[in-house]
Short mmCIF file of C-alpha atoms and ligand atoms in Angstrom, two decimals:
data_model
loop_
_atom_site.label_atom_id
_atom_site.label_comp_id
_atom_site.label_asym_id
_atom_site.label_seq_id
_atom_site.Cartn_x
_atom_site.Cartn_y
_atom_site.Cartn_z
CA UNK W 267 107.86 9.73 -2.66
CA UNK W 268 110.75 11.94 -2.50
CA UNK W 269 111.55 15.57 -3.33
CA UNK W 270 115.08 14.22 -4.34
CA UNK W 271 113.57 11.99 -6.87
CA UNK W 272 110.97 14.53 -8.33
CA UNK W 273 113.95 16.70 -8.83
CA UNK W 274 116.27 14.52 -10.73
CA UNK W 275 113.09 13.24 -13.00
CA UNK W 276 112.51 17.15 -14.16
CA UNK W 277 116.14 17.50 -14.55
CA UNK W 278 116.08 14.77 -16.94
CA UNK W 279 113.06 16.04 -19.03
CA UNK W 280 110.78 13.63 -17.95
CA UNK W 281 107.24 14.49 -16.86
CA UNK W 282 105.94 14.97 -13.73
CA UNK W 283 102.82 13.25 -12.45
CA UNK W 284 99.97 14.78 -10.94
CA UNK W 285 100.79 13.06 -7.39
CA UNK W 286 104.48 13.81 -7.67
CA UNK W 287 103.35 18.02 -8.51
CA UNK W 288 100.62 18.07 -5.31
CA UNK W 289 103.81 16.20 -3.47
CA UNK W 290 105.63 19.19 -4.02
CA UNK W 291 103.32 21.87 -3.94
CA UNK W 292 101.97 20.17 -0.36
CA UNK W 293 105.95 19.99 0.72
CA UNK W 294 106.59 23.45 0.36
CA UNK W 295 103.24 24.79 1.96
CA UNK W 296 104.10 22.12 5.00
CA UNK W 297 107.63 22.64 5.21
CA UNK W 298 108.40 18.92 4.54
CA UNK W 299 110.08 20.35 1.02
CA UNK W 300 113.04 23.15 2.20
CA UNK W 301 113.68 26.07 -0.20
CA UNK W 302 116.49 24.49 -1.71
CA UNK W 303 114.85 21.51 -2.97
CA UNK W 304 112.23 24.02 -4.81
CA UNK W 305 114.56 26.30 -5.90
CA UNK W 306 116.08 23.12 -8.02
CA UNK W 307 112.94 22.28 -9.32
CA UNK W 308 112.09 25.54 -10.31
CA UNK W 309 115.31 25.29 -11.92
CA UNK W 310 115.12 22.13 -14.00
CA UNK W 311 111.42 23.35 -15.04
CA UNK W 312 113.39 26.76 -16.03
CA UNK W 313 115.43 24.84 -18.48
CA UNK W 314 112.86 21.85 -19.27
CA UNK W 315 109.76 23.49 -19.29
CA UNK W 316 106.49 22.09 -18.30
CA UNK W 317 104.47 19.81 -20.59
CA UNK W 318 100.72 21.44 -20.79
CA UNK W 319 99.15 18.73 -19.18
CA UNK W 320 102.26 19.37 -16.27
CA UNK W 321 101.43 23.26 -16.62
CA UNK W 322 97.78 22.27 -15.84
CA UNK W 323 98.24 20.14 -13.10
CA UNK W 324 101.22 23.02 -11.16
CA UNK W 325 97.97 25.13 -11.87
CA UNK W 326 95.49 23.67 -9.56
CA UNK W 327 98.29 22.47 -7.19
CA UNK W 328 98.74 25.91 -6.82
CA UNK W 329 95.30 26.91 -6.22
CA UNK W 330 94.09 23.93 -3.93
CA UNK W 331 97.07 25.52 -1.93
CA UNK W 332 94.60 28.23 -0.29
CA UNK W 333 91.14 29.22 -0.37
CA UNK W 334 88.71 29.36 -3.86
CA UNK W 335 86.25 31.73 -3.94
CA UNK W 336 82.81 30.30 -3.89
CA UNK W 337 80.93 32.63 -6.19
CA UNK W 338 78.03 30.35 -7.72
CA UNK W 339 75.30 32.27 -5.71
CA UNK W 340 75.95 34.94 -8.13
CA UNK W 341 73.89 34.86 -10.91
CA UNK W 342 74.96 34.45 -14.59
CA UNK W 343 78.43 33.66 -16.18
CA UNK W 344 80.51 35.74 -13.87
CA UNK W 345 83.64 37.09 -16.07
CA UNK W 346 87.22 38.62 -15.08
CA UNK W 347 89.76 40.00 -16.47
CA UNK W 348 93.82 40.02 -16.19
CA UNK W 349 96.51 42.32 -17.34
CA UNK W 350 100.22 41.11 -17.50
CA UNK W 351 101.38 44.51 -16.48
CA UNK W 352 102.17 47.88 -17.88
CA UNK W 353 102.32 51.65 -17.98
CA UNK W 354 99.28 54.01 -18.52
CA UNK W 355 97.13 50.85 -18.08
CA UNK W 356 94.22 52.10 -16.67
CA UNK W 357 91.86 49.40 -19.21
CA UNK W 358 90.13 47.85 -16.43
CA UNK W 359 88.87 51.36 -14.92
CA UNK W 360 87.41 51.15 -18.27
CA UNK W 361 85.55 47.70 -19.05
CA UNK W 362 83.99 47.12 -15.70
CA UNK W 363 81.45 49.89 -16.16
CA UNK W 364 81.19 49.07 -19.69
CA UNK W 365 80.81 45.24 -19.23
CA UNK W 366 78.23 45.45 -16.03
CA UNK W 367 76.18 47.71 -18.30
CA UNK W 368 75.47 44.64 -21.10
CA UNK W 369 74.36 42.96 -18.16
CA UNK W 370 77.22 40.44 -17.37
CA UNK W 371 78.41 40.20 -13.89
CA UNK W 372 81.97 41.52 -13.21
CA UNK W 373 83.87 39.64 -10.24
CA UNK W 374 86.94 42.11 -10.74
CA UNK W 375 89.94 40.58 -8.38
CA UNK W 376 92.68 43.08 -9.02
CA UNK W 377 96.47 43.67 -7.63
CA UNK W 378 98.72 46.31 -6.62
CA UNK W 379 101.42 48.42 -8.68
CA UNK W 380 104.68 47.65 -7.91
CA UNK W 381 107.88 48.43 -9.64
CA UNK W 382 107.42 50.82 -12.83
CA UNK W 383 103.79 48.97 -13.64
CA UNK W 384 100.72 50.13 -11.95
CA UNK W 385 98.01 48.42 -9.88
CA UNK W 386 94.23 49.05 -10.62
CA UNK W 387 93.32 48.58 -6.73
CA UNK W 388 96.30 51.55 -6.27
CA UNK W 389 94.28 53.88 -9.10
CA UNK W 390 90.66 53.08 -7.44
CA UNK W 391 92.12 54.04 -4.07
CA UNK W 392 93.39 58.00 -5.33
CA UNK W 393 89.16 58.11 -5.46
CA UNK W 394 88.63 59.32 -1.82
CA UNK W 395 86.17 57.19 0.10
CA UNK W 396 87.29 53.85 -2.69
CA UNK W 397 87.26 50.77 -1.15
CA UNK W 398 88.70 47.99 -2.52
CA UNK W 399 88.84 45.57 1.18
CA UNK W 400 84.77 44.72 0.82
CA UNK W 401 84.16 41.58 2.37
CA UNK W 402 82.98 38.19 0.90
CA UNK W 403 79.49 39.38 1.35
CA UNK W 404 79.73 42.60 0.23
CA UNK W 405 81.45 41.36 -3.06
CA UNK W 406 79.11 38.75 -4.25
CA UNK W 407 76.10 40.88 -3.39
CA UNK W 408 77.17 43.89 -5.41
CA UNK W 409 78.01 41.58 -8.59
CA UNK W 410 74.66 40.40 -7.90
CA UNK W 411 72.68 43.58 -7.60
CA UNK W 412 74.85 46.20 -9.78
CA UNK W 413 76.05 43.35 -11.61
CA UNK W 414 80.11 44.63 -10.93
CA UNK W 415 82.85 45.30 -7.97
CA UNK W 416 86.24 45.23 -7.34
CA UNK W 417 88.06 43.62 -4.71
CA UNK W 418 91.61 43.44 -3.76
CA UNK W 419 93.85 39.89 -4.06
CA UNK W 420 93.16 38.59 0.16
CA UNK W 421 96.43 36.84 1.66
CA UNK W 422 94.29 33.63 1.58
CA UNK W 423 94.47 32.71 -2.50
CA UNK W 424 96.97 30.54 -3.69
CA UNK W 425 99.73 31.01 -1.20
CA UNK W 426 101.76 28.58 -2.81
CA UNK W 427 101.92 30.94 -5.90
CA UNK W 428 103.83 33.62 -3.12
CA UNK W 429 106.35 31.20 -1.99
CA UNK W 430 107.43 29.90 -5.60
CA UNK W 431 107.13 33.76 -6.71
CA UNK W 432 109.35 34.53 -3.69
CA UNK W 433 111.94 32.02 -4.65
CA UNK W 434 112.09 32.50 -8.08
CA UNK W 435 112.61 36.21 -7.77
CA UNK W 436 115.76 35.15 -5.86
CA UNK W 437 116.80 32.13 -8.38
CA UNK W 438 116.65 33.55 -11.83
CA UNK W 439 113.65 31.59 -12.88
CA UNK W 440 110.74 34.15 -12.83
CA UNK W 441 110.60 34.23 -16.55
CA UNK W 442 110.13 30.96 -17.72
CA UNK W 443 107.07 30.54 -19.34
CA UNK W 444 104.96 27.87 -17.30
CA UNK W 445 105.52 29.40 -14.31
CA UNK W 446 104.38 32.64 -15.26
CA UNK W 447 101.51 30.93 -17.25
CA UNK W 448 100.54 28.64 -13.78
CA UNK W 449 101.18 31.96 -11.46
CA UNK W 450 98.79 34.19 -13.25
CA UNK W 451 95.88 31.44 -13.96
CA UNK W 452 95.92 30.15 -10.42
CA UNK W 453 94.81 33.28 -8.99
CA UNK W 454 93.04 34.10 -11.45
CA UNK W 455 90.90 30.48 -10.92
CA UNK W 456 91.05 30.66 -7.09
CA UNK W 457 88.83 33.96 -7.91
CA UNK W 458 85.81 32.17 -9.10
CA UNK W 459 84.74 33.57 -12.15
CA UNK W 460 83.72 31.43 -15.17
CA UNK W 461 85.43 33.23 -18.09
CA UNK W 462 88.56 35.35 -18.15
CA UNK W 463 89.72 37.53 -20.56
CA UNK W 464 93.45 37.96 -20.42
CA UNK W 465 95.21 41.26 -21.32
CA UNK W 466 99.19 39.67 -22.59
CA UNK W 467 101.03 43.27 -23.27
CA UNK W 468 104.77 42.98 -25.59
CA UNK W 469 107.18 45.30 -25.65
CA UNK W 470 109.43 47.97 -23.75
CA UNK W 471 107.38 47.98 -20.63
CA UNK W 472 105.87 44.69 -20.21
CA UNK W 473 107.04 41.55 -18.62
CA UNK W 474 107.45 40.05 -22.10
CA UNK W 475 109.51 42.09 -24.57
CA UNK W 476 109.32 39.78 -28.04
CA UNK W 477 106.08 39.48 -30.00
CA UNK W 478 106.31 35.68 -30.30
CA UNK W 479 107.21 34.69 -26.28
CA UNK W 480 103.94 36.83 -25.53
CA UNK W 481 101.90 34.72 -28.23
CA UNK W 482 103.38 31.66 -26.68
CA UNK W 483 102.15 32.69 -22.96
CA UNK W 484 98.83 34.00 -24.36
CA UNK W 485 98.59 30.44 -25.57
CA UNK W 486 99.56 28.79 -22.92
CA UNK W 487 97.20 30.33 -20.04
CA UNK W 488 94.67 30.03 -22.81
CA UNK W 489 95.40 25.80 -22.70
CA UNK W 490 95.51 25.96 -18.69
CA UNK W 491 91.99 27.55 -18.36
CA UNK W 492 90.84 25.53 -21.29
CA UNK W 493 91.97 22.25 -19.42
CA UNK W 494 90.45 23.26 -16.28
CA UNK W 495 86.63 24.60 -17.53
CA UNK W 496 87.26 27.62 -17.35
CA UNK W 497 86.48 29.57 -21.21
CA UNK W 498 89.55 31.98 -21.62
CA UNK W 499 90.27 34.48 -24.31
CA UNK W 500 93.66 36.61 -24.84
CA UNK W 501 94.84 39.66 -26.10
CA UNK W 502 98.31 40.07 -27.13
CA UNK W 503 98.66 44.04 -26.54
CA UNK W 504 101.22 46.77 -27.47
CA UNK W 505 103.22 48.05 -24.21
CA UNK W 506 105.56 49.76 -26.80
CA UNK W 507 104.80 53.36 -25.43
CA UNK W 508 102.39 53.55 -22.36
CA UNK W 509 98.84 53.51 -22.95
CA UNK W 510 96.84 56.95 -23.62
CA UNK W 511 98.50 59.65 -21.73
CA UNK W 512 98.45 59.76 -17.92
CA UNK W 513 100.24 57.62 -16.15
CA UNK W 514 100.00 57.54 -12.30
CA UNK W 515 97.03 57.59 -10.04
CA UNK W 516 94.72 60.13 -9.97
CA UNK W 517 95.44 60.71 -13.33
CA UNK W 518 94.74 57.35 -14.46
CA UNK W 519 91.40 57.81 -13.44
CA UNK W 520 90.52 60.78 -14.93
CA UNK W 521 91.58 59.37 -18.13
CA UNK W 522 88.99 56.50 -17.86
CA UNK W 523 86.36 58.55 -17.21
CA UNK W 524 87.06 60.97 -20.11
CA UNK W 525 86.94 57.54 -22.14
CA UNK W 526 83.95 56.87 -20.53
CA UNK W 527 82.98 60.47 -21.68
CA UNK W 528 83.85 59.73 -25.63
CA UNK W 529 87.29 61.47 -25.20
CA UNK W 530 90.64 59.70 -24.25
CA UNK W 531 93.67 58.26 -26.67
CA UNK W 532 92.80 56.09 -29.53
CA UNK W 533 95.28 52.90 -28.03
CA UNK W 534 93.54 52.65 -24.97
CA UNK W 535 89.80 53.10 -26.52
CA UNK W 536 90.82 50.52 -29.03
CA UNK W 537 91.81 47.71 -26.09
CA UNK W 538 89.39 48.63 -23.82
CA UNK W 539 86.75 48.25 -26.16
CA UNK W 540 88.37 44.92 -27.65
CA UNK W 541 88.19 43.56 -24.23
CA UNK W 542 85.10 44.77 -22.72
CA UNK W 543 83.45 43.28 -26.10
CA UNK W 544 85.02 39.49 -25.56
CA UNK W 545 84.42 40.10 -21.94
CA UNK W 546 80.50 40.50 -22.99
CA UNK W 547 80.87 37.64 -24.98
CA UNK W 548 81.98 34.83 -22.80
CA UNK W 549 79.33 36.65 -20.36
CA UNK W 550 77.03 35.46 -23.12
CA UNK W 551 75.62 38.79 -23.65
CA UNK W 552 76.84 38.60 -27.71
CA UNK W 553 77.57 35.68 -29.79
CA UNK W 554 79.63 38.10 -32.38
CA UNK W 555 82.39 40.25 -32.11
CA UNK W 556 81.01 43.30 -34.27
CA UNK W 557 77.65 43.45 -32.30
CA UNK W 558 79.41 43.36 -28.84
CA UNK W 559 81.85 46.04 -30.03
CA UNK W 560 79.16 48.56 -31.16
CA UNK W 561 77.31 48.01 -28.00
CA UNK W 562 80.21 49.26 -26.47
CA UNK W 563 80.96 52.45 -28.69
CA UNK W 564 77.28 53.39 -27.84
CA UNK W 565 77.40 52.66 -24.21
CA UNK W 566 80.12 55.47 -24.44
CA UNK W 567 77.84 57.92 -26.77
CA UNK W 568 74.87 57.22 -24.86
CA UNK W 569 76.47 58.29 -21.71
CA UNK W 570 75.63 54.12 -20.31
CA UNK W 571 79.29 53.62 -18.92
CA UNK W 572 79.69 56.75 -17.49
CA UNK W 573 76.40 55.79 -15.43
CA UNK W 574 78.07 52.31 -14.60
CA UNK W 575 81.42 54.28 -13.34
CA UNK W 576 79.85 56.37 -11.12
CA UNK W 577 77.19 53.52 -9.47
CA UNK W 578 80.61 51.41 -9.32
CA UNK W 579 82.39 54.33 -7.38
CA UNK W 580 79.25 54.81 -5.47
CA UNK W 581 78.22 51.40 -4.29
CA UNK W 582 82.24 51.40 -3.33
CA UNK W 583 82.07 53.61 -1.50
CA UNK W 584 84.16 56.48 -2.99
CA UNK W 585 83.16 60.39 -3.87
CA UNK W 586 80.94 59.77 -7.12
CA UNK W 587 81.62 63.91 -7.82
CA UNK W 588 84.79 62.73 -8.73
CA UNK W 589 82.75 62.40 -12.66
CA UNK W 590 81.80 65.92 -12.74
CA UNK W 591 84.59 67.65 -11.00
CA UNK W 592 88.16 65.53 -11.09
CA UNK W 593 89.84 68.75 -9.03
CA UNK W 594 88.68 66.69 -6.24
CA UNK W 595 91.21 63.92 -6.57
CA UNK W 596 94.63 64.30 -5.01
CA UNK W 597 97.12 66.47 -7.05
CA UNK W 598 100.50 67.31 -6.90
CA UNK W 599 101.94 70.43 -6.19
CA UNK W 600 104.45 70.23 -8.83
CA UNK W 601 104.02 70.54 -12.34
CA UNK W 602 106.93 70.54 -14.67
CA UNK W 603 106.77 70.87 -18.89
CA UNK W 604 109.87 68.64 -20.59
CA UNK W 605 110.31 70.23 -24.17
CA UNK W 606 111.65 68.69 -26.95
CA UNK W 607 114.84 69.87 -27.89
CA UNK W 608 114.82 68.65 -31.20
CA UNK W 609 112.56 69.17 -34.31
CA UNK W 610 111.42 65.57 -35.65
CA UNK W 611 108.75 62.42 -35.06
CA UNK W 612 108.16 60.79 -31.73
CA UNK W 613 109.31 57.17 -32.95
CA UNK W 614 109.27 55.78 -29.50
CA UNK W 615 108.40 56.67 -25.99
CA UNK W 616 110.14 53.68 -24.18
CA UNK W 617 107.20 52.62 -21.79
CA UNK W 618 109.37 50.89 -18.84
CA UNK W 619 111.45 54.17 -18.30
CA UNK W 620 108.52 56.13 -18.14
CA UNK W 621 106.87 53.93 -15.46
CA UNK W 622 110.05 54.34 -13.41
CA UNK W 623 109.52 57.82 -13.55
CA UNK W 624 106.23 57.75 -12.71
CA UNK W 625 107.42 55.44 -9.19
CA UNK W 626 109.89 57.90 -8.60
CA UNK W 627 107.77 60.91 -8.71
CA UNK W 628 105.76 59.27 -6.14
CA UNK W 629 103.44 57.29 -8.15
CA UNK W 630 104.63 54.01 -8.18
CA UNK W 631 106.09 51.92 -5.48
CA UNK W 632 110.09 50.15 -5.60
CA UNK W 633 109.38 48.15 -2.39
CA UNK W 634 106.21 46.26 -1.53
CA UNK W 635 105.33 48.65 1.21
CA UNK W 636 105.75 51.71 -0.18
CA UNK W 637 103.28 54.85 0.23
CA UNK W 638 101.81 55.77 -3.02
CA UNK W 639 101.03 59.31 -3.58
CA UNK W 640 97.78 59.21 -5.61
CA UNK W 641 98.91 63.39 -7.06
CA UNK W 642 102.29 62.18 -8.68
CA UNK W 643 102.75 60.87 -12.20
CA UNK W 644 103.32 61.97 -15.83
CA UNK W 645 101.28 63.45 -18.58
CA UNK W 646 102.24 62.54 -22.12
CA UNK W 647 101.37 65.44 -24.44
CA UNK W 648 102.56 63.77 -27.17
CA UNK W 649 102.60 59.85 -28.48
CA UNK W 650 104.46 57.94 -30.77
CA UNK W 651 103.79 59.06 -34.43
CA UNK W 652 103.62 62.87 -33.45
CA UNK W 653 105.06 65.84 -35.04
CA UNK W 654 107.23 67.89 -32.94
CA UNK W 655 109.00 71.18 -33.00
CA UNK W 656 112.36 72.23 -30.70
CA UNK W 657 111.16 73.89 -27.75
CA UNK W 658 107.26 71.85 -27.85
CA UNK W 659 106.23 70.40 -24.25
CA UNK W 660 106.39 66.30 -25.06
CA UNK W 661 105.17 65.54 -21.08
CA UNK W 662 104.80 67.25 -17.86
CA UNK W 663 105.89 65.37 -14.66
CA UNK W 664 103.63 65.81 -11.56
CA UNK W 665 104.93 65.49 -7.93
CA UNK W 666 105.15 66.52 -4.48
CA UNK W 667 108.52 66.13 -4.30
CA UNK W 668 111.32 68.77 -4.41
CA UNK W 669 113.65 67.79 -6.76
CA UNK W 670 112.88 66.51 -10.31
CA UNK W 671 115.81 66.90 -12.49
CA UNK W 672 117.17 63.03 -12.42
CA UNK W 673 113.32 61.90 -13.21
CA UNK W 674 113.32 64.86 -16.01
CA UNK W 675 116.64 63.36 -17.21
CA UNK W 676 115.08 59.61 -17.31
CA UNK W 677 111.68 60.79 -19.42
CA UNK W 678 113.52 63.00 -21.57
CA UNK W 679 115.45 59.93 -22.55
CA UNK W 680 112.53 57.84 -22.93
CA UNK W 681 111.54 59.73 -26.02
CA UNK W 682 113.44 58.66 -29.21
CA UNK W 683 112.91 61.33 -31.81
CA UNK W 684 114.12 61.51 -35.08
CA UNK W 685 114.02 63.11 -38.67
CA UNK W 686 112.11 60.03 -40.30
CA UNK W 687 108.82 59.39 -38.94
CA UNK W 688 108.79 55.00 -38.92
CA UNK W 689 105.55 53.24 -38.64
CA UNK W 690 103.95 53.29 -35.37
CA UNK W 691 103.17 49.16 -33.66
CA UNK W 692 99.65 47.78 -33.82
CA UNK W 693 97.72 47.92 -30.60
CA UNK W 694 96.13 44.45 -30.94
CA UNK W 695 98.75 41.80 -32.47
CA UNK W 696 96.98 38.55 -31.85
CA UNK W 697 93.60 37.32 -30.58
CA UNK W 698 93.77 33.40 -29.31
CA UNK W 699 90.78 32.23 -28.39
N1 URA D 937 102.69 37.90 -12.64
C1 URA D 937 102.34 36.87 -11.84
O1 URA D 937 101.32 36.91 -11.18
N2 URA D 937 103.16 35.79 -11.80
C2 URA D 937 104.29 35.70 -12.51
O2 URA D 937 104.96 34.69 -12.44
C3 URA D 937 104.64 36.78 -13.33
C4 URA D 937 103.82 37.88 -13.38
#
């Protein structure tokens, strides 16, 4: 077999075999198959596409590339979750309490923030003592005894999935649809849960910006873990605005807590809910969507997730006080009110710009080895559908930094207000399951 060959039959919209993908996959990990030679097949599959059998198959190429966890000696169907990316996304601070507290075991494997989109390992770490490096041991015993933890993504899953990332972020072909669909789902399988409920945000700061390419990757990762046993539900979520109000760090967590309290923003009460309820369902803790959603209003009113958060932040490790008195967590120094200068309605708060601001307050991190400081980050005091006078403070910007104005600048044209108050999005826009 020959790279050459595989190349020229993707070029031509043929599909690939299942030997001729692990060829590949094996070429590059080896170093048989040079970076050229991938590049121009991640080219031709950028302008053929993948079949969904060929999606499948690039899927568990990908994942045979490096370790799978092992995590059958935990008991029960063991579910995760996955976001796609966005601002203000603090949703999985939210369901892992929740979700552990209907009695399914949470495996969480979660990632970094980098760019203007956060990480959840990033907002776990602003809780001093948090760790998120437990080892194997560690993990699959706390699933097993407090039926939830959280781990960070180890070097050792799908390494494959880093070198095509690498060279498609350098070749134009990160967003093609398979490969984003096979990226995702490969570490999500090498992870080892049984069930995954994916979290597909649309819109000004997400990955995908129209309504219909987001359905068509929701379906598509839904097909891959289909194909390969695994039972997969997704959410295709607004990232039109960022989600609730905070968005950094420390601030992120306080805001899932106060869900967990029976406070926070309607949007991110709505999707966390929505997704800790199919969460319990593939978990097999519900068989119906309406039964598995009021368990999780009352877990809130009944003070149940709150309980889960702080065992979670316990067992982890971190300063469980952090519930009672959030003063504790890291702050900024800094704390500046943007007004509006303008009577009107907030029609949109574009999400992406506002997670850039967030990374250059401090929050956020432009290069992969940036230091994150846990304090910085914004505080929406007003979301999209809101009344507004001239003069009214629409956010305030938190940082250690010294200067502020070209951030203030950037947020202040992030909100788009205007005389006529239009229809705010839907939070939820499709459910494929
Ligand atoms: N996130 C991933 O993990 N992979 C992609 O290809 C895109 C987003």
């Amino acid at each position: 077999m020959r790279a050459y060959d595989i190349i020229l039959k993707k070029r031509n919209g043929y599909e690939l075999t299942k030997e001729e993908i692990d060829f590949f996959i094996e070429g590059i990990m080896d170093g048989s198959i040079q970076d050229y030679q991938a590049s121009a097949l991640l080219m031709a599959i950028y302008f053929n596409g993948l079949t969904n059998k060929e999606t499948s198959l690039l899927t568990m190429a990908l994942v045979n590339s490096g370790e799978i966890l092992d995590l059958s000696s935990i008991n029960g169907i063991k579910v995760d979750k996955h976001s796609t990316g966005g601002v203000g996304d603090k949703i999985s601070l939210i369901v892992i309490p929740l979700v552990a507290s209907a009695g399914v075991p949470v495996a969480k494997i979660s990632g970094r923030g980098l760019g203007h989109t956060g990480g959840t390992v990033d907002k776990l770490e602003a809780i001093p003592g948090f760790r998120t490096d437990l080892d194997k041991e560690t993990f699959i015993n706390n699933v097993n005894k407090y039926k939830m933890a959280i781990v960070g993504q180890t070097h050792n899953l799908t390494p494959a999935d880093k070198k095509l990332y690498s060279l498609r972020d350098v070749t134009a072909t990160v967003d093609s649809i398979p490969l984003i669909a096979s990226s995702i789902m490969s570490k999500k399988i090498a992870s080892g849960a049984d069930c995954i409920v994916l979290d597909v945000k649309v819109g000004s700061g997400a990955f995908m910006k129209k309504i219909d390419e987001a359905i068509l990757l929701a379906e598509t990762m839904v097909n891959i873990g289909k194909s390969l046993g695994k039972k997969t539900i997704a959410i295709v979520s607004d990232m039109n605005q960022p989600l609730g109000y905070e968005i950094g760090n420390s601030n992120e967590v306080r805001e899932a807590i106060e869900v967990l309290k029976g406070k926070g923003a309607e949007d991110e009460i709505y999707i966390a809910l929505t997704i800790a309820s199919y969460m319990a369902i593939l978990g097999g803790a519900f068989n119906d969507f309406d039964k598995a959603f009021k368990y999780m209003e009352k877990a809130i009113k009944t003070g149940e997730g709150l309980k889960y958060m702080r065992k979670l932040i316990t067992i982890q490790g971190g300063d469980p006080n952090i519930i009672d008195n959030p003063n504790i967590l890291p702050q900024a120094k800094n704390h500046i009110e943007i007004k509006s200068d303008k009577d009107g309605y907030i029609n949109s708060i574009n999400a992406e710009c506002i997670g850039v601001a967030a990374m250059l307050l401090g929050a956020g991190r432009s290069k992969k080895d940036d230091l994150i400081d846990y304090g910085a980050g914004i505080t929406l005091t007003k979301k999209v559908g809101d009344k507004v006078k001239k003069g009214d403070t629409i956010s305030i910007l938190h940082t250690n930094k010294e200067k502020w104005d070209d951030v203030k600048s950037i947020i202040k044209d992030a909100f788009n207000i205007d005389k006529i108050k239009i229809k705010p999005s839907k939070y939820i826009y499709k459910i494929i399951d």
